Coordinates of N, CA and C and ligand atoms in Angstrom, one line a residue:
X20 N -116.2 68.8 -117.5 CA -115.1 67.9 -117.4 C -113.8 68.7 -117.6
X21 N -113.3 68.7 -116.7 CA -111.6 69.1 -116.5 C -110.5 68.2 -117.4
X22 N -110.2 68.2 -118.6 CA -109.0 67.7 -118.6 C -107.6 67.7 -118.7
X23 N -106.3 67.5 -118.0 CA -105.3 68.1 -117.9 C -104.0 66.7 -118.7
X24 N -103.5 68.1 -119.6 CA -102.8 67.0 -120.7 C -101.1 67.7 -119.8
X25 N -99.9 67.3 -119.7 CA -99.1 67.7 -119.5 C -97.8 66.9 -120.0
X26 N -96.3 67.6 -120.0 CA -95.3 66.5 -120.7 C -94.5 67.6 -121.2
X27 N -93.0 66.9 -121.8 CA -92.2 67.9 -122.0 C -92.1 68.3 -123.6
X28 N -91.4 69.0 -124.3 CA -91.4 69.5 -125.4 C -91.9 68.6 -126.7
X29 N -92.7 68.8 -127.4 CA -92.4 67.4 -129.2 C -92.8 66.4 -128.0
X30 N -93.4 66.3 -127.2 CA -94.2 64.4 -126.8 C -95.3 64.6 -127.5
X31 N -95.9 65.6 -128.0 CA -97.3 65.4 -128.5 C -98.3 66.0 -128.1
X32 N -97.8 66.0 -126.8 CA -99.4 66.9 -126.1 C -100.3 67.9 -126.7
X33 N -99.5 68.7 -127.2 CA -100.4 69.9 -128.0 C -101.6 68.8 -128.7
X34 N -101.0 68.5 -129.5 CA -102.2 68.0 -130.6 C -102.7 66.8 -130.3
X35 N -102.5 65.8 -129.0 CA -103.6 65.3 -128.1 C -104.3 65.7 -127.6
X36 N -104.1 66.9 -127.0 CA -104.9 68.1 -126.6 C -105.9 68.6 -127.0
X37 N -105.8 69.3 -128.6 CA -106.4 70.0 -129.2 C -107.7 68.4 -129.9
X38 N -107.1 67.2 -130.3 CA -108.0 66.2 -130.7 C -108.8 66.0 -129.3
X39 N -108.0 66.1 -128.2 CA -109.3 65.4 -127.1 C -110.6 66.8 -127.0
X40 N -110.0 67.6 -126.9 CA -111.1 69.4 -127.3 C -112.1 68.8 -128.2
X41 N -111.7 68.7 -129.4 CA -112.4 68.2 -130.6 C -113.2 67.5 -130.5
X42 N -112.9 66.7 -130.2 CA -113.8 65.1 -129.6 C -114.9 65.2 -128.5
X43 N -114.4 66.0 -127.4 CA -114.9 66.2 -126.3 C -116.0 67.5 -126.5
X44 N -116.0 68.3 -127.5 CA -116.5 69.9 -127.6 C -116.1 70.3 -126.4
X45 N -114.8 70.7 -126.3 CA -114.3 71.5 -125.0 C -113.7 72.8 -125.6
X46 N -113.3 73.7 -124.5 CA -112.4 74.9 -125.1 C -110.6 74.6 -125.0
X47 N -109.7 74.6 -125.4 CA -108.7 74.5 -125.1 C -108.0 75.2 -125.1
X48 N -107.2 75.4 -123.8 CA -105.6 75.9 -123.8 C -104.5 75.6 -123.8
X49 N -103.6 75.9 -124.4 CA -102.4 75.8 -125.3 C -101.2 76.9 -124.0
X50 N -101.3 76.3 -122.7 CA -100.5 77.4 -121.7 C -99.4 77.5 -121.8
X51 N -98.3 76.9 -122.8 CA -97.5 77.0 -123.3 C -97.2 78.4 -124.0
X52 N -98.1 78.8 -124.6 CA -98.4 79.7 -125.4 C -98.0 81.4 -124.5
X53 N -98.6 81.0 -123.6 CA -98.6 82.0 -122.1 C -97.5 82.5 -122.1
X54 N -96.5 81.1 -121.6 CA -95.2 81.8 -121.0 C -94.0 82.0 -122.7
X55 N -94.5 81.9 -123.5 CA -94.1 82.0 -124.5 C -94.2 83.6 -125.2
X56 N -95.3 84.0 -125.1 CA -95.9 85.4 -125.0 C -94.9 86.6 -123.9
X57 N -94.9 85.7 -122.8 CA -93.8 86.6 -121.4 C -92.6 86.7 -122.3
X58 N -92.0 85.6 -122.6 CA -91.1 85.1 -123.3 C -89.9 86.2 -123.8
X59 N -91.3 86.3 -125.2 CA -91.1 87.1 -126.1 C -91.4 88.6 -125.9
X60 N -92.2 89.2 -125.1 CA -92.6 90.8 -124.8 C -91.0 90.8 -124.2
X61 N -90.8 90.4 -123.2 CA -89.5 90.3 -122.4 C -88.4 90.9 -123.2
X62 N -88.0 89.4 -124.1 CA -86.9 89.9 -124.8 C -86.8 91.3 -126.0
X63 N -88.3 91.5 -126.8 CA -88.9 92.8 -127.1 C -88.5 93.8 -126.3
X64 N -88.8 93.7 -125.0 CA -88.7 95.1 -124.4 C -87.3 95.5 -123.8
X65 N -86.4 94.5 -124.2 CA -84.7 94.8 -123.9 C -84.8 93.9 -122.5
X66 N -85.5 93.7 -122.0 CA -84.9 93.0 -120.5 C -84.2 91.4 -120.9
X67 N -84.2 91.0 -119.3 CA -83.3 89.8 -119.6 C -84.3 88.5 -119.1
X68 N -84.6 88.3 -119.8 CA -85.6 86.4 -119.5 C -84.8 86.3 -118.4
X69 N -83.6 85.9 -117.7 CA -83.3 85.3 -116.1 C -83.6 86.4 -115.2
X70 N -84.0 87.6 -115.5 CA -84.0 88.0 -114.0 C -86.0 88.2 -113.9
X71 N -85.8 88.2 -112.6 CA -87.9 87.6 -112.5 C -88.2 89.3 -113.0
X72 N -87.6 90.2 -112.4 CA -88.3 91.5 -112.2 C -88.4 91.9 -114.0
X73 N -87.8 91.7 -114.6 CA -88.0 91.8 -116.0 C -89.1 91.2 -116.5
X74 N -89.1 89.8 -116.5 CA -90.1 88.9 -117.2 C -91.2 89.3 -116.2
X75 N -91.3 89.9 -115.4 CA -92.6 90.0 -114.4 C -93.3 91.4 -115.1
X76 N -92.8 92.0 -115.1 CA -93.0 93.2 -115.8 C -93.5 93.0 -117.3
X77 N -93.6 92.1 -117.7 CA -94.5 91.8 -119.2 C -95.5 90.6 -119.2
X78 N -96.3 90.3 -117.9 CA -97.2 89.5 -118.0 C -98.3 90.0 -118.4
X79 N -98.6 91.2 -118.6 CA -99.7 91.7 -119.3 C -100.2 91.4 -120.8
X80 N -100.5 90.0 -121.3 CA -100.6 89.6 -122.5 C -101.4 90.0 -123.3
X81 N -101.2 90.7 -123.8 CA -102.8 91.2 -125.6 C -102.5 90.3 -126.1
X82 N -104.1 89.9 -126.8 CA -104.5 88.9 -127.6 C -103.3 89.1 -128.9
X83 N -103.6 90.3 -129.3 CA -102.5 90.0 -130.7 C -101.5 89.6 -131.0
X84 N -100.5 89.6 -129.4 CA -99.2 89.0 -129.1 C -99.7 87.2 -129.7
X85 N -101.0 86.9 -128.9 CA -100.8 85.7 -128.4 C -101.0 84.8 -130.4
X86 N -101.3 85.8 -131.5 CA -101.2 85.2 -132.4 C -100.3 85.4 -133.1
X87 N -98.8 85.8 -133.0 CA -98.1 86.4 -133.6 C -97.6 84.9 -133.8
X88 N -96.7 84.8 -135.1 CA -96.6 83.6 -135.8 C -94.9 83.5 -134.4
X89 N -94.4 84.0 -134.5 CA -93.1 84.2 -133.8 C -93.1 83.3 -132.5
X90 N -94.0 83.5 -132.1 CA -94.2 82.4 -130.8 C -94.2 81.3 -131.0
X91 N -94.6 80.4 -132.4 CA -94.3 78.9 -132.6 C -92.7 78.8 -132.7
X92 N -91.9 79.8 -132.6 CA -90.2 79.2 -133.0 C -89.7 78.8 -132.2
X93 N -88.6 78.0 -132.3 CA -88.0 77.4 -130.9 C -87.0 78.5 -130.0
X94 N -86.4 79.8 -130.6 CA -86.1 80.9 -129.9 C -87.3 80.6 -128.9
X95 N -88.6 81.6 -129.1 CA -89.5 81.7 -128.1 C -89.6 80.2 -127.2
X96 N -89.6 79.4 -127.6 CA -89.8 78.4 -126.9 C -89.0 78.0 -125.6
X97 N -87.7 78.7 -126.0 CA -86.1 78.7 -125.0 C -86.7 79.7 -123.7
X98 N -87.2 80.6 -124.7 CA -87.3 82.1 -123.8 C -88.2 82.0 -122.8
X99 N -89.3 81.1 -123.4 CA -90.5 80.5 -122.6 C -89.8 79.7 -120.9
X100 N -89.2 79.0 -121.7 CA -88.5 78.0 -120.8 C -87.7 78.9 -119.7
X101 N -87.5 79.8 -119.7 CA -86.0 80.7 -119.3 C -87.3 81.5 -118.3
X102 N -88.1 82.1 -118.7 CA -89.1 83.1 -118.0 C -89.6 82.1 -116.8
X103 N -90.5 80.8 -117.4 CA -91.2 80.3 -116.3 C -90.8 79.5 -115.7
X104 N -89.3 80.0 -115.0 CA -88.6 79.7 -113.8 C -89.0 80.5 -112.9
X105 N -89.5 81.7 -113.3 CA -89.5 82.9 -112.0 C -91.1 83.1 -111.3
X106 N -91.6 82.6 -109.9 CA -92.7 82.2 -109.3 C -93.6 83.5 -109.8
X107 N -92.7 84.8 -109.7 CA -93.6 85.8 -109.8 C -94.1 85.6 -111.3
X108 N -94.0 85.0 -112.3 CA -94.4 85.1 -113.3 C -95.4 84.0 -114.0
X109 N -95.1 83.1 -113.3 CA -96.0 81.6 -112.7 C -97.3 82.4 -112.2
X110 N -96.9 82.9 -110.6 CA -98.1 83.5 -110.1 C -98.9 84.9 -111.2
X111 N -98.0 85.2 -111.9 CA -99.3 86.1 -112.8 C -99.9 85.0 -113.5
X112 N -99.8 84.3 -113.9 CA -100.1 83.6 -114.9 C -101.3 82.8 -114.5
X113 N -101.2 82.1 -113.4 CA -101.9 81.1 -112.3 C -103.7 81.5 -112.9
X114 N -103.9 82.8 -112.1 CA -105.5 83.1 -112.3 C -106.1 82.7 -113.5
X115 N -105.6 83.6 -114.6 CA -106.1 82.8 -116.0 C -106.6 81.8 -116.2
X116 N -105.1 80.8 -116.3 CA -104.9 79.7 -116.8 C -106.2 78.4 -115.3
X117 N -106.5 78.8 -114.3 CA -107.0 78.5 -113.3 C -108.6 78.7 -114.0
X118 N -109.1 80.1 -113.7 CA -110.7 80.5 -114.7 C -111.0 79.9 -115.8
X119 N -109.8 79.5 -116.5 CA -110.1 78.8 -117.8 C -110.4 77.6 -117.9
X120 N -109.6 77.3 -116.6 CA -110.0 75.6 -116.3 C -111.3 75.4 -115.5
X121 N -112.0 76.3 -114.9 CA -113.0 76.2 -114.4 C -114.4 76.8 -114.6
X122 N -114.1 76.6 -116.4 CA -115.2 77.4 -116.6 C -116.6 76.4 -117.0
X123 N -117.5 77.0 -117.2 CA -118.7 75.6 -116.8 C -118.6 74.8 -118.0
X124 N -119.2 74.4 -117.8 CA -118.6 72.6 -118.7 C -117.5 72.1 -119.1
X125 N -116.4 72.9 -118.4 CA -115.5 72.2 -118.2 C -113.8 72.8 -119.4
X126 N -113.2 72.1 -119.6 CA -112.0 72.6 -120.6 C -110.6 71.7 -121.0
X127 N -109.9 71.5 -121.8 CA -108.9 70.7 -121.9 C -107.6 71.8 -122.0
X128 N -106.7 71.7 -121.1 CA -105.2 72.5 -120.8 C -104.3 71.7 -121.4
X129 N -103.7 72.3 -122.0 CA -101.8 71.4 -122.3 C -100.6 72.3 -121.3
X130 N -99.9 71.9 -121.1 CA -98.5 72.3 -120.2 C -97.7 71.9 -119.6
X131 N -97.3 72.1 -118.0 CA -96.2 71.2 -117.7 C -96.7 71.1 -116.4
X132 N -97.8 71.9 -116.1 CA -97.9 71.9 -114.1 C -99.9 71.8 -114.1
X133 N -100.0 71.4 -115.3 CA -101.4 71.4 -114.8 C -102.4 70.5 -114.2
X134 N -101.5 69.3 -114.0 CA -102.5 68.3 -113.3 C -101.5 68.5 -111.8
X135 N -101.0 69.1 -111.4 CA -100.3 69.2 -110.6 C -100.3 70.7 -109.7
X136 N -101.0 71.7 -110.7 CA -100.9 72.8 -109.8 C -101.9 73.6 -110.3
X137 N -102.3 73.3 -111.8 CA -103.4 74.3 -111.7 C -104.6 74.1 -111.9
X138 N -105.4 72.5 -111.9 CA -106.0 71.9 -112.2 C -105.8 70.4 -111.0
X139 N -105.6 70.6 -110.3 CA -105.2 69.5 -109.5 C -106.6 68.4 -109.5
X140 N -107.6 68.8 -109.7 CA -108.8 68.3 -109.3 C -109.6 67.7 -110.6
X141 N -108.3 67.9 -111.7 CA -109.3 67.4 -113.1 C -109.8 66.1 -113.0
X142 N -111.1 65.8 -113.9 CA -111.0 64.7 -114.2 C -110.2 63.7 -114.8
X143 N -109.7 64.2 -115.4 CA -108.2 63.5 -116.1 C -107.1 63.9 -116.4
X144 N -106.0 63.2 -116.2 CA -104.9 63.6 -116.6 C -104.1 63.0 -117.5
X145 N -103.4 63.1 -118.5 CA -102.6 62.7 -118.9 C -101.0 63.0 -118.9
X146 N -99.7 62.4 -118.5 CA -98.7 62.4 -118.9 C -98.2 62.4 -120.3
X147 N -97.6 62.9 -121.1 CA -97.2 62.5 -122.2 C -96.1 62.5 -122.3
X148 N -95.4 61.4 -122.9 CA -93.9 61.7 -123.1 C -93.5 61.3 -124.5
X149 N -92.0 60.8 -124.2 CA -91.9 60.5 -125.3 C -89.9 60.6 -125.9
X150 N -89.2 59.6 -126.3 CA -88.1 60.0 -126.2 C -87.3 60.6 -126.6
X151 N -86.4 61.4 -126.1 CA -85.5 63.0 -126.4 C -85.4 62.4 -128.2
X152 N -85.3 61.6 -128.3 CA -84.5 61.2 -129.6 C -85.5 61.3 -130.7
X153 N -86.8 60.8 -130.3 CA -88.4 60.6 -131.2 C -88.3 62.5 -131.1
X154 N -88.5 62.7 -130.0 CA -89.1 64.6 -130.0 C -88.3 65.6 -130.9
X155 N -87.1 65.0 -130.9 CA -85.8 66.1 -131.9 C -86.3 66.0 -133.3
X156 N -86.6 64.0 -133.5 CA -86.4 63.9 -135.0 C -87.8 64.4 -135.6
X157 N -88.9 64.7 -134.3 CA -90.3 65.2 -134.7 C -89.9 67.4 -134.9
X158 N -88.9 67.5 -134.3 CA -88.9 69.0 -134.4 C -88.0 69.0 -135.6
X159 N -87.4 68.0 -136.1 CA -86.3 68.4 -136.9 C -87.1 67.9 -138.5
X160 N -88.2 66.8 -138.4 CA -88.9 67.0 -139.6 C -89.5 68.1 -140.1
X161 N -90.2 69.4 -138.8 CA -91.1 70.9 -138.6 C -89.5 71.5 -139.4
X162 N -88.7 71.4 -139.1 CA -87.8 72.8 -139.8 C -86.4 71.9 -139.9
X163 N -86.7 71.1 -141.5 CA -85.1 70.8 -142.0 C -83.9 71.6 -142.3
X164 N -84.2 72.7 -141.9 CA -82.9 73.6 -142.0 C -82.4 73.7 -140.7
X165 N -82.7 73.3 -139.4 CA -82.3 73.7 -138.2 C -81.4 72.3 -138.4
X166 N -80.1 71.9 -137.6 CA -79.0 71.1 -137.6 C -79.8 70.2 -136.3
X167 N -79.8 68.7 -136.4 CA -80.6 67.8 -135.8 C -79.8 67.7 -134.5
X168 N -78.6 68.0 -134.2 CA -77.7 67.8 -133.3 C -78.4 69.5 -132.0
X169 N -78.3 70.8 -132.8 CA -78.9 71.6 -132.1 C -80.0 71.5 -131.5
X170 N -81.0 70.9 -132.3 CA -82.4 70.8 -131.5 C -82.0 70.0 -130.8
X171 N -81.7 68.5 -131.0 CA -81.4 67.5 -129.7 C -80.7 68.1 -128.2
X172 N -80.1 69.1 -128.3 CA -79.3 69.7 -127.1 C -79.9 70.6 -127.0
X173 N -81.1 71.2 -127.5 CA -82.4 72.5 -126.8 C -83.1 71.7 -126.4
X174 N -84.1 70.2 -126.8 CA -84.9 69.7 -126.1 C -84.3 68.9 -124.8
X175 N -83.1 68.9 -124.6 CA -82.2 68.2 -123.4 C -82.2 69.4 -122.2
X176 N -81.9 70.4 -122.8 CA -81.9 71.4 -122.0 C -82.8 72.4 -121.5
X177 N -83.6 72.3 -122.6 CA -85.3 72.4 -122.2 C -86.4 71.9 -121.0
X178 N -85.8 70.4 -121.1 CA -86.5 69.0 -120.3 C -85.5 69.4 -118.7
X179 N -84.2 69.7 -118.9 CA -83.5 69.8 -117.7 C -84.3 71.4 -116.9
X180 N -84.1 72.2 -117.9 CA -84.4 73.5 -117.0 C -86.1 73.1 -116.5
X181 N -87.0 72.8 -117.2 CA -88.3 72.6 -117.1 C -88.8 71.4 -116.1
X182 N -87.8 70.8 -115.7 CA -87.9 69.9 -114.5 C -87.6 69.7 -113.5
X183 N -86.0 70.0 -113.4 CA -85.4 70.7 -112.1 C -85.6 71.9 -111.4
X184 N -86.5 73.2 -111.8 CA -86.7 74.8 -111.3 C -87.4 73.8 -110.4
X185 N -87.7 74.7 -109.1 CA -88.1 74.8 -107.7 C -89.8 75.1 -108.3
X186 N -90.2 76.5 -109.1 CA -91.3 76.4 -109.0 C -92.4 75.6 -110.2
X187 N -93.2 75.0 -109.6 CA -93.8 74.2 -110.4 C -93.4 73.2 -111.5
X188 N -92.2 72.1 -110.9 CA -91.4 71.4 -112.4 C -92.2 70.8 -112.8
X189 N -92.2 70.5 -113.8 CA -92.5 69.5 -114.8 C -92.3 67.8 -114.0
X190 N -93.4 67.5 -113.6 CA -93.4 65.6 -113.2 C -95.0 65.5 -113.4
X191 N -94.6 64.1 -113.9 CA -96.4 63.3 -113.9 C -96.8 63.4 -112.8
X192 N -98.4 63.7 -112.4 CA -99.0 64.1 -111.1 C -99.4 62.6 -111.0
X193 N -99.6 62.4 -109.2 CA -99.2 61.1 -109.4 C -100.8 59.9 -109.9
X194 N -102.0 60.9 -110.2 CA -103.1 60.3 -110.4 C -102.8 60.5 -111.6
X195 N -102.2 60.7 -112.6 CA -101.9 61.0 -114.1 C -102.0 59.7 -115.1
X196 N -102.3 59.6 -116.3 CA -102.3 58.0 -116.9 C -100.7 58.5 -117.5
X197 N -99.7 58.0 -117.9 CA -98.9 58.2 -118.7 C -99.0 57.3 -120.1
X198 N -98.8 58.5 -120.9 CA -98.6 57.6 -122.6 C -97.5 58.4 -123.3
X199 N -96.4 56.8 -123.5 CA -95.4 57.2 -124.1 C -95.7 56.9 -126.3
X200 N -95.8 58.5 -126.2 CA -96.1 58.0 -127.8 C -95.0 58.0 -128.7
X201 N -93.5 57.3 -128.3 CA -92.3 57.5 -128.6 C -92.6 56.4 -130.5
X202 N -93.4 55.5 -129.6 CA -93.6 54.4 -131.2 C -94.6 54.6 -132.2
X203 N -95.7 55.7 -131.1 CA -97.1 55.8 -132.1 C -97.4 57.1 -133.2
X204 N -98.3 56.5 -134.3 CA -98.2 57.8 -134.9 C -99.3 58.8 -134.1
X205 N -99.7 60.1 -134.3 CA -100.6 60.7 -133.9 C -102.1 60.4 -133.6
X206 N -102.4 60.3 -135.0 CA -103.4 59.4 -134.5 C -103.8 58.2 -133.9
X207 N -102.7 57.2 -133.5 CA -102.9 55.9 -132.3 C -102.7 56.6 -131.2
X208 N -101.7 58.1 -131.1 CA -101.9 58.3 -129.7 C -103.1 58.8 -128.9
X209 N -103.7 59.9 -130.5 CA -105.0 60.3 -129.7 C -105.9 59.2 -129.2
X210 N -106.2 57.9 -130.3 CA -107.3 56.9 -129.6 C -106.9 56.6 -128.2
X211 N -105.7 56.2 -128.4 CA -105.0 56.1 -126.8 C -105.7 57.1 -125.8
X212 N -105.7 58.1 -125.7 CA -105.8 59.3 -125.0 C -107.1 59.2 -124.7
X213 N -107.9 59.1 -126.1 CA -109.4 59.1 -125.6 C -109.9 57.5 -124.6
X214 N -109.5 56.8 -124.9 CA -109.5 55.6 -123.9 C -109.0 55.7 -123.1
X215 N -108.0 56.4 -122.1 CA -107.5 56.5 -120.9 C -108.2 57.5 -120.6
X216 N -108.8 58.4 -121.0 CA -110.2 59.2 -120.3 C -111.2 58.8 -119.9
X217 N -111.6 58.1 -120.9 CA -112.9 57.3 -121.2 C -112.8 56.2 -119.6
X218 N -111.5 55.3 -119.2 CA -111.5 54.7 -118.7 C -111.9 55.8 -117.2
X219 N -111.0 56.5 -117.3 CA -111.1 57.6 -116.0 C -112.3 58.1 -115.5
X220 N -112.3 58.6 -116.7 CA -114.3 59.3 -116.4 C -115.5 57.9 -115.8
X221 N -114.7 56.9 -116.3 CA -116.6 55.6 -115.8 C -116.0 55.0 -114.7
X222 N -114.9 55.3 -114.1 CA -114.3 55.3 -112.8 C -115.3 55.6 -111.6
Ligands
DC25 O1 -95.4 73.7 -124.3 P1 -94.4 74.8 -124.9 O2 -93.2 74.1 -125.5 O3 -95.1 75.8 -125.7 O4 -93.9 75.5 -123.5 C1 -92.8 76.5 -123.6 C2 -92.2 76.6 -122.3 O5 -93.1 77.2 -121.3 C3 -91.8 75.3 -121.6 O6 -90.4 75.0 -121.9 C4 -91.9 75.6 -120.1 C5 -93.0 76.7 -120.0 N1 -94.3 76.2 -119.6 C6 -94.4 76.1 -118.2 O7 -93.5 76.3 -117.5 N2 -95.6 75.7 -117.7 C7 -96.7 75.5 -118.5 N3 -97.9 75.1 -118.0 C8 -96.5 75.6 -119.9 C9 -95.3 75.9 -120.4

């Protein structure tokens, strides 16, 4: 069983993600993680995150990158955002993230294009959202020293770049369930989640 979790910044997905894995004994990826890794080699190796031929030139990801604590900060998260504009860096990325999803018994993906481009065929999908205002005050509980006004204007500008690029934006695919977990805590989203699968799968 394929399932593809997708949505913009702080909606939750990750850790709907990681509970439906759990639940499901699946393997999970976190593809976020990916262009995060480009991200950060990128700005590492002196190039510039907007131009493709830079960020294309650091798709070669080592594992040890991919656990560097550095990649959970919201810098990398920008940089993420900033890199997977560029197709050529999408298209490195594609195969992986594609193998992974089709590996035998199946897998659970978090991101922004996967019920939509790299997983088109999952058994389920989910939308997650959630409102700019809930996602800030969820990033701004993770790190009370960041100013709540700053994050609010990186997850606005995050949601804008990550939706409007040409390649692969960010929209609910249109077989997708949407759950807005703007009111719920974590845990009512995951039950949520697992019943809009549940419903999908006896479909
Ligand atoms: O999910 P995240 O916050 O770790 O993602 C960081 C950035 O990576 C996000 O702003 C856009 C990009 N991304 C993407 O373009 N496609 C994906 N499947 C996952 C992430």
């Amino acid at each position: 069983m394929i399932i593809a979790v997708d949505g913009p910044a702080a909606s939750g997905k990750g850790s709907i993600a990681r509970a439906l894995a759990a639940h499901y004994g699946l393997p999970h990826l976190d593809t976020g993680l990916l262009y995060r890794a480009v991200g950060v080699a990128t700005a590492r190796s002196g190039g510039d995150p907007d131009q493709e031929a830079d960020a294309a030139a650091c798709c070669c990801i080592d594992d040890a990158l991919l656990t560097d604590p550095e990649l959970r900060n919201e810098a990398a998260g920008a940089l993420a955002s900033r890199v997977s504009q560029h197709p050529a860096v999408r298209a490195a990325l594609f195969a992986y993230q594609q193998d992974f999803a089709r590996q035998k018994g199946g897998a659970v993906l978090d991101g922004r294009d996967i019920g939509t481009v790299i997983a088109p065929d999952a058994d389920a999908k989910l939308f997650i959202t959630a409102s700019s205002d809930v996602r800030a005050k969820r990033r701004h509980l993770e790190d009370s020293h960041a100013d709540y006004t700053d994050i609010l204007a990186d997850i606005l500008a995050r949601d804008a770049r990550d939706s409007e690029r040409s390649a692969a934006p960010l929209r609910q695919a249109e077989d997708a369930d949407l759950l807005d977990t703007s009111d719920m805590t974590i845990a009512a989203a995951v039950q949520r989640a697992i019943a809009l699968v549940e419903a999908r799968i006896r479909r």
